[in-house]
PDB file of C-alpha atoms in Angstrom:
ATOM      1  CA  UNK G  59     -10.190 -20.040   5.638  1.00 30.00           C
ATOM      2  CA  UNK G  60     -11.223 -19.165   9.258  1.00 32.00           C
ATOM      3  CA  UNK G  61     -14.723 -18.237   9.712  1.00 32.00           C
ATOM      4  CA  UNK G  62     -15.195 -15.063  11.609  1.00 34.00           C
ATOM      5  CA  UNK G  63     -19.205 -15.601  12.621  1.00 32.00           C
ATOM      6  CA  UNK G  64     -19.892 -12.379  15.666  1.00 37.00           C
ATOM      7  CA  UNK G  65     -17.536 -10.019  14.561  1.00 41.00           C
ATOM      8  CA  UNK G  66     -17.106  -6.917  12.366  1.00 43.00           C
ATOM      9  CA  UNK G  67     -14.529  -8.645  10.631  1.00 40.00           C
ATOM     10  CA  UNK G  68     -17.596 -10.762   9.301  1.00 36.00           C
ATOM     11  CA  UNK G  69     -18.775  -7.368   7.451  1.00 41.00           C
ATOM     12  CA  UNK G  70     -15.636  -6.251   6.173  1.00 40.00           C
ATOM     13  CA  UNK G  71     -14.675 -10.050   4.759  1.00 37.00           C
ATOM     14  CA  UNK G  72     -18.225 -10.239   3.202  1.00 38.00           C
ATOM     15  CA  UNK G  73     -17.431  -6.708   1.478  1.00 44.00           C
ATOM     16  CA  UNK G  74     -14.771  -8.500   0.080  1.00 40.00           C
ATOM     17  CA  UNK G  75     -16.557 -11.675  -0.737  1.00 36.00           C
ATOM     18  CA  UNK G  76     -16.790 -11.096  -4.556  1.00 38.00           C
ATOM     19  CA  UNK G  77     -13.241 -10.527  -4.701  1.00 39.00           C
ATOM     20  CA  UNK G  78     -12.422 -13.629  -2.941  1.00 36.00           C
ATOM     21  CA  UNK G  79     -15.205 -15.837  -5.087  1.00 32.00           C
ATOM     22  CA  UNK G  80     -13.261 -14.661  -8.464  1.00 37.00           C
ATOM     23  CA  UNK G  81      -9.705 -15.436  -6.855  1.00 38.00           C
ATOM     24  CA  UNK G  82     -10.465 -19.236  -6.205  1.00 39.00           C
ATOM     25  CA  UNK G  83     -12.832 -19.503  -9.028  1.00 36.00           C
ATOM     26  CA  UNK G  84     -10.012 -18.503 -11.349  1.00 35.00           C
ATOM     27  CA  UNK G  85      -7.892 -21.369 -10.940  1.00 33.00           C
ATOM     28  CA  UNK G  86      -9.865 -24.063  -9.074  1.00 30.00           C
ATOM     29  CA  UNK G  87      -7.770 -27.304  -9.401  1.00 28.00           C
ATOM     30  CA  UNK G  88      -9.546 -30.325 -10.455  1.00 25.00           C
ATOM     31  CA  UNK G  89      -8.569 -34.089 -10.628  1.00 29.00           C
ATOM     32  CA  UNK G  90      -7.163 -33.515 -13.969  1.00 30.00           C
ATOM     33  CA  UNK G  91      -3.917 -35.679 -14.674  1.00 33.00           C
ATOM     34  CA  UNK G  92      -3.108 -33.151 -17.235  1.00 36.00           C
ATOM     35  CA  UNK G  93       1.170 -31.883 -16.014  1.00 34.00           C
ATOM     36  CA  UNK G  94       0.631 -28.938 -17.257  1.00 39.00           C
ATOM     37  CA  UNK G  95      -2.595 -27.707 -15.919  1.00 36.00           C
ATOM     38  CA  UNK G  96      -1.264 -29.020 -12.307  1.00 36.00           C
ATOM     39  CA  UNK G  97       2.597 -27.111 -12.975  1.00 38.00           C
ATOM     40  CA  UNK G  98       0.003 -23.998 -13.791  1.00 40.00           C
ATOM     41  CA  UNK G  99      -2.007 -24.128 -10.319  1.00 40.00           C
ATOM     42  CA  UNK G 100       1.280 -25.465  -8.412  1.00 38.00           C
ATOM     43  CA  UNK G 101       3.209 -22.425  -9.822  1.00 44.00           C
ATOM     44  CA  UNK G 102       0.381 -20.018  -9.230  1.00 49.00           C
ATOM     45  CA  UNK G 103      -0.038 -21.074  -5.278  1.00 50.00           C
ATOM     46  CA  UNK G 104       3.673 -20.879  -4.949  1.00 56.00           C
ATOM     47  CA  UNK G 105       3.061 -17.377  -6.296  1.00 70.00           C
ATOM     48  CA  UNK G 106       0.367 -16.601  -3.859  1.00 75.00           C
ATOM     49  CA  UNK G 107       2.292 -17.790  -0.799  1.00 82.00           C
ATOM     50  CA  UNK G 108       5.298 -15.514  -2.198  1.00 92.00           C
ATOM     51  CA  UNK G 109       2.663 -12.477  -2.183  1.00 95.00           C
ATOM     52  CA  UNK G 110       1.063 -13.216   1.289  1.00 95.00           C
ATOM     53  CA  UNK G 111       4.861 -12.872   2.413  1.00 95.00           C
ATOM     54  CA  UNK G 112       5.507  -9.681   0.485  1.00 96.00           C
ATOM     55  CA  UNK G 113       2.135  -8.506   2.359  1.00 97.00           C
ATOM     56  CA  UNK G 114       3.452  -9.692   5.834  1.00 96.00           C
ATOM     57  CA  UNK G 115       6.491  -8.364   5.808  1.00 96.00           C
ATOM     58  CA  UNK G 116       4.822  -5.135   4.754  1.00 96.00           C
ATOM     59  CA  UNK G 117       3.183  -5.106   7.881  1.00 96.00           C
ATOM     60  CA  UNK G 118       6.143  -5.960  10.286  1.00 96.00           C
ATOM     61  CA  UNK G 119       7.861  -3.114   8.203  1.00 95.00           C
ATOM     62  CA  UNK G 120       4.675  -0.454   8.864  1.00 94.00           C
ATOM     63  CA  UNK G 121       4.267  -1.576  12.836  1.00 96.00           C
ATOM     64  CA  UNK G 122       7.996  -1.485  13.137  1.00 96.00           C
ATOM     65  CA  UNK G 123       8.853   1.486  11.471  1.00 94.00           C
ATOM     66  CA  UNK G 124      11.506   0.455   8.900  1.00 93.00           C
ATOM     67  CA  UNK G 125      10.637   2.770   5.955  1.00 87.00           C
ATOM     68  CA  UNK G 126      13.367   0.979   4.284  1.00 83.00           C
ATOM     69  CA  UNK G 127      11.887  -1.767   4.075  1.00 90.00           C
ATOM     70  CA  UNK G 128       8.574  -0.723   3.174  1.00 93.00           C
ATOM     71  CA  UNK G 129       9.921   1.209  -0.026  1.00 93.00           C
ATOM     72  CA  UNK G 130      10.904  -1.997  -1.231  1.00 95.00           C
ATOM     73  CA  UNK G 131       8.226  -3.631  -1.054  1.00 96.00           C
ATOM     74  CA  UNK G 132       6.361  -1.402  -3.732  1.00 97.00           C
ATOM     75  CA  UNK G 133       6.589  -0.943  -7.268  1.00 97.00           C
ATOM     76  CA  UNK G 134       7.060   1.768  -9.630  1.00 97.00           C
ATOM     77  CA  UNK G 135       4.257   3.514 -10.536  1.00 97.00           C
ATOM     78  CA  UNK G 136       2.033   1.623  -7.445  1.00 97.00           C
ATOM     79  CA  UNK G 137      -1.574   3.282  -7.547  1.00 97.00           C
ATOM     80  CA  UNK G 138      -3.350   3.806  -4.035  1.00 96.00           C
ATOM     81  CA  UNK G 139      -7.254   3.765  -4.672  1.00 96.00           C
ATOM     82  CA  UNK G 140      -7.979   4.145  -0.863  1.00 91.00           C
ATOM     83  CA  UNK G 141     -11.932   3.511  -0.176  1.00 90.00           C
ATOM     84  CA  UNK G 142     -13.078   5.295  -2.933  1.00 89.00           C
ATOM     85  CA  UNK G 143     -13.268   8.752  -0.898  1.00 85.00           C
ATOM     86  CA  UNK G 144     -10.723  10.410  -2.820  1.00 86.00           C
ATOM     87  CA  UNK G 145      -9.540   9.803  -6.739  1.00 94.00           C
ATOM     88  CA  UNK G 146      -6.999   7.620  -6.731  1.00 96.00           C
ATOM     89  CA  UNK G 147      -3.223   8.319  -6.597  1.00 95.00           C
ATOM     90  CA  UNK G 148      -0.224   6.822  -8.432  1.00 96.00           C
ATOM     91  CA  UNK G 149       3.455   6.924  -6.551  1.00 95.00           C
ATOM     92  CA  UNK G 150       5.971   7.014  -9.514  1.00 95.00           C
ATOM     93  CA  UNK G 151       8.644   5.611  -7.290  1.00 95.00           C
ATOM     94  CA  UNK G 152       8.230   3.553  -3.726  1.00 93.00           C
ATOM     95  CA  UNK G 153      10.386   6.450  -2.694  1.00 93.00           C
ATOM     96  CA  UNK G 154       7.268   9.223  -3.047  1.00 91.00           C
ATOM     97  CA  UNK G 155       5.510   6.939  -1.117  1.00 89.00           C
ATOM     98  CA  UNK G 156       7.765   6.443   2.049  1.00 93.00           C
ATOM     99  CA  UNK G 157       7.811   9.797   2.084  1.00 93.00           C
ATOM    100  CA  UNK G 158       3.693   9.683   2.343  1.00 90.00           C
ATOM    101  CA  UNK G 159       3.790   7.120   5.137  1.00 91.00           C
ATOM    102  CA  UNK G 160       6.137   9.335   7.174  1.00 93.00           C
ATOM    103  CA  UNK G 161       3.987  12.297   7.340  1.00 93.00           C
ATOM    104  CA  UNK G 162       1.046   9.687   8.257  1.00 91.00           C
ATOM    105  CA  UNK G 163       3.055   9.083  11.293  1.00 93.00           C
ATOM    106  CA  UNK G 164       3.706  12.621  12.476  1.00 94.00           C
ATOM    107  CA  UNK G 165       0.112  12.731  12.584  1.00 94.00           C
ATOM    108  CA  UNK G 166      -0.283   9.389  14.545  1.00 95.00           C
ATOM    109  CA  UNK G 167       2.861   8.358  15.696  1.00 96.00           C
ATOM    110  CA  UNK G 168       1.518   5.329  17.953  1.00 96.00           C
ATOM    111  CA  UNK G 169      -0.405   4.118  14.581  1.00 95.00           C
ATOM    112  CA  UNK G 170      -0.253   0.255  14.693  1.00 97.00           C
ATOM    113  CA  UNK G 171      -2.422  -2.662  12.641  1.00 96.00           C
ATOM    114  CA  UNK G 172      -2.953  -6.171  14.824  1.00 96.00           C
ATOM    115  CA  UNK G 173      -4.814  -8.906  14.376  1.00 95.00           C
ATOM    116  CA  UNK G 174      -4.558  -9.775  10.332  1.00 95.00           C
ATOM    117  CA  UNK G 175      -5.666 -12.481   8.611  1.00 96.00           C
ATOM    118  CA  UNK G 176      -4.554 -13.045   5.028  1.00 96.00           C
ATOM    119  CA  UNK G 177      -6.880 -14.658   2.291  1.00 94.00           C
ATOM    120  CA  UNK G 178      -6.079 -15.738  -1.055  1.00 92.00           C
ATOM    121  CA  UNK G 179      -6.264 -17.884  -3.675  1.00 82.00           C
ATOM    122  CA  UNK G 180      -4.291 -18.471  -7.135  1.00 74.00           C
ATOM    123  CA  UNK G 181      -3.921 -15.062  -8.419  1.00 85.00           C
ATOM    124  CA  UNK G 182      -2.312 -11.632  -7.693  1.00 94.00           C
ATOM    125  CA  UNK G 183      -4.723 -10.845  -5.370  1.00 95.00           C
ATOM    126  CA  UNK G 184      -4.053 -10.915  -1.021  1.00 96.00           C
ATOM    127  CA  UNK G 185      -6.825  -9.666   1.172  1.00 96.00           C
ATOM    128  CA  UNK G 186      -6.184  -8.581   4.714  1.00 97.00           C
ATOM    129  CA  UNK G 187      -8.764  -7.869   7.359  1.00 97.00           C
ATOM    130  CA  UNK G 188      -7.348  -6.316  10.612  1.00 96.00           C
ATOM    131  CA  UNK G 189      -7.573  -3.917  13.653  1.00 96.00           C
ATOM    132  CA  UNK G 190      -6.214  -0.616  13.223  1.00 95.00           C
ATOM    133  CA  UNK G 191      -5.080   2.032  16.363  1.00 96.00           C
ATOM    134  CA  UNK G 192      -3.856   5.083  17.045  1.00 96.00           C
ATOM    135  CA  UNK G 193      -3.943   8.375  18.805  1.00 96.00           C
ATOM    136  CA  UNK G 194      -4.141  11.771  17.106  1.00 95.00           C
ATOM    137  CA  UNK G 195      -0.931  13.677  19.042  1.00 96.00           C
ATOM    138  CA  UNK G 196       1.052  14.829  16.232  1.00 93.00           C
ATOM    139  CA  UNK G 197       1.079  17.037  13.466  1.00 92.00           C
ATOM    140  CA  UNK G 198      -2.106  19.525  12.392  1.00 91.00           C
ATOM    141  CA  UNK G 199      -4.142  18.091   9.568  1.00 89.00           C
ATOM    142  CA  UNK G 200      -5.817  20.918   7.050  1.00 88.00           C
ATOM    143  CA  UNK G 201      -5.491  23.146   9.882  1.00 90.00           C
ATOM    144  CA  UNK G 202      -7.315  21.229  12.667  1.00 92.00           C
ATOM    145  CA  UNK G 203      -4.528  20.885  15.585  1.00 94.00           C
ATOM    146  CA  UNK G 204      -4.452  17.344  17.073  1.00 94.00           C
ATOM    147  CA  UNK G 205      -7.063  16.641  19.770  1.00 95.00           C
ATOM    148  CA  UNK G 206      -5.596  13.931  21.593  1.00 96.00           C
ATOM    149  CA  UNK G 207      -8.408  11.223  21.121  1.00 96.00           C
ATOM    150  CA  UNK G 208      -7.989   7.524  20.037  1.00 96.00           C
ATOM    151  CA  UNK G 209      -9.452   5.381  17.240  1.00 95.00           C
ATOM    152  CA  UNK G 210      -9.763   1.888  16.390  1.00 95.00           C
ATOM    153  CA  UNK G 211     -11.613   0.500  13.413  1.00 94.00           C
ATOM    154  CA  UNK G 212     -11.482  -2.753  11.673  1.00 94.00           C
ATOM    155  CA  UNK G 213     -10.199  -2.653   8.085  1.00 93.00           C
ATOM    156  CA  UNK G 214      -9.784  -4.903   5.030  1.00 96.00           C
ATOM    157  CA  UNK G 215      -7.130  -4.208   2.562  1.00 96.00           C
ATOM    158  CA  UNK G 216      -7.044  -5.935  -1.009  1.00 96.00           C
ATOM    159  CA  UNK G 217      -3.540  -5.784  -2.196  1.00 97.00           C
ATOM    160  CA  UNK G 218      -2.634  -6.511  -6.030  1.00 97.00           C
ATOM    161  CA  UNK G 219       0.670  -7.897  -6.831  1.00 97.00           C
ATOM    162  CA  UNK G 220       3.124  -8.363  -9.417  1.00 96.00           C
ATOM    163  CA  UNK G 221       6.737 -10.021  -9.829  1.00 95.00           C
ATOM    164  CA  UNK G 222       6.734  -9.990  -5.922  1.00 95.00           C
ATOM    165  CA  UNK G 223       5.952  -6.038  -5.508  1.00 96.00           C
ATOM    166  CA  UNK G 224       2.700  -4.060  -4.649  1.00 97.00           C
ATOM    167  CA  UNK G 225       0.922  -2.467  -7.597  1.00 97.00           C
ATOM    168  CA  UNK G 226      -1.960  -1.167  -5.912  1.00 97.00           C
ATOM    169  CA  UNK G 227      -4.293  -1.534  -2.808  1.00 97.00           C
ATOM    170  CA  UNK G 228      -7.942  -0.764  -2.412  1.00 96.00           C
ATOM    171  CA  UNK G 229      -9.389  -0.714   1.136  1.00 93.00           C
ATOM    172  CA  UNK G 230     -12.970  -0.886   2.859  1.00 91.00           C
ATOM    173  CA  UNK G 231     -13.064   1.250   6.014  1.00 85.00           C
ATOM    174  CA  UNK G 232     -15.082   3.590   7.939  1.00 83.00           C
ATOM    175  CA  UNK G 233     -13.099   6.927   6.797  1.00 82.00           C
ATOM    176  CA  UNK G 234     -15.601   9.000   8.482  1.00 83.00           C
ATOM    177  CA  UNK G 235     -16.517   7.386  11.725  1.00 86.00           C
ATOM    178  CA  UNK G 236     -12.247   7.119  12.188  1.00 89.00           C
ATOM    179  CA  UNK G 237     -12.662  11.168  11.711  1.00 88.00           C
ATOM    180  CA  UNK G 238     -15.125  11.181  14.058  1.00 90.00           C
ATOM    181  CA  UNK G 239     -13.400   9.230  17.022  1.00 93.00           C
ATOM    182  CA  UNK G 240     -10.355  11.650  16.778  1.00 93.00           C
ATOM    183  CA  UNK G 241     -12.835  14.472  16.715  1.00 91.00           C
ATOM    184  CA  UNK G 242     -11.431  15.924  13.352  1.00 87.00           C
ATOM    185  CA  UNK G 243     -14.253  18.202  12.089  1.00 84.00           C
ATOM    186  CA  UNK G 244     -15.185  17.508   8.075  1.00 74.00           C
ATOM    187  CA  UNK G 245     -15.209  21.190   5.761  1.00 64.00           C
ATOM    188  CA  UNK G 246     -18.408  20.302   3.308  1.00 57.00           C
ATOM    189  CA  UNK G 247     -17.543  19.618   0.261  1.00 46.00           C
TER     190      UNK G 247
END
């Protein structure tokens, strides 16, 4: 794991720490000669690499555009729990949500994510912390027409996977202080 000591990243992995701690807690290997407790973690970190490279490829997908690709990356019934900001929403098919991540890009067509680093350990679980930017030029948003301005936040993303598809995916981000860059003015609740 690379340390990330004088960086935001820092905050956002330490968010995440807990989730982390339980992933390589879970299925620490020892020095056991027992076959079948080493098949078990052998099989389970070939199943983690498999779901770092499901993640990955959902990124080249996203930065490049290829909603195609992204669809298939997700399962039925995949449940988006954001940050917390807003109750969480299940996608019944991958094709609801491709739908979803089109509109995102009429709003911010130039949206990109650089900069990830992957963590995991022997489970279903892949974290991501990376650098997210974009410009506000495209379509309105609950009325507010787009200003024009910028924003670039970092972001860690804890993806849960199963049989090589997405299930779900949590995130820790500042939802408000992104509003804020791209001047987009909050109704109160």
């Amino acid at each position: 794991m690379k340390l990330l000591f004088g960086s935001k990243k820092l905050q956002l992995l330490s968010a995440c720490l807990p989730v982390v701690i339980a992933m390589g807690c879970g299925s620490a290997s020892t020095n056991s000669t027992n076959t079948a407790s080493t098949a078990k973690n052998t099989t389970a970190s070939t199943a983690s690499g498999d779901n770092v490279a499901v993640v990955k490829a959902l990124y080249k997908a996203y930065n490049e555009r290829d909603t195609a690709n992204i669809g298939s990356l997700y399962a039925n019934n995949y449940v988006e729990y954001g940050d917390g900001t807003y109750p969480a929403k299940t996608y019944p098919a991958p094709d609801s949500l491709v739908i979803e991540f089109k509109e995102q890009l009429k709003i911010v067509p130039d949206a990109h994510t650089g900069n990830e680093e992957y963590f995991t350990g022997d489970s279903d679980k892949v974290i991501v912390v990376s650098t997210n930017t974009g410009t506000w030029t495209g379509a309105a948003v609950k009325g507010q027409k787009a200003t024009g301005k910028s924003f670039k936040y970092d972001d860690a993303d804890i993806y849960t996977l199963k049989d090589g598809k997405i299930t779900a995916h949590k995130n820790i981000y500042p939802s408000k202080a992104i509003g804020a860059q791209v001047g987009f003015i909050y109704a109160n609740r």
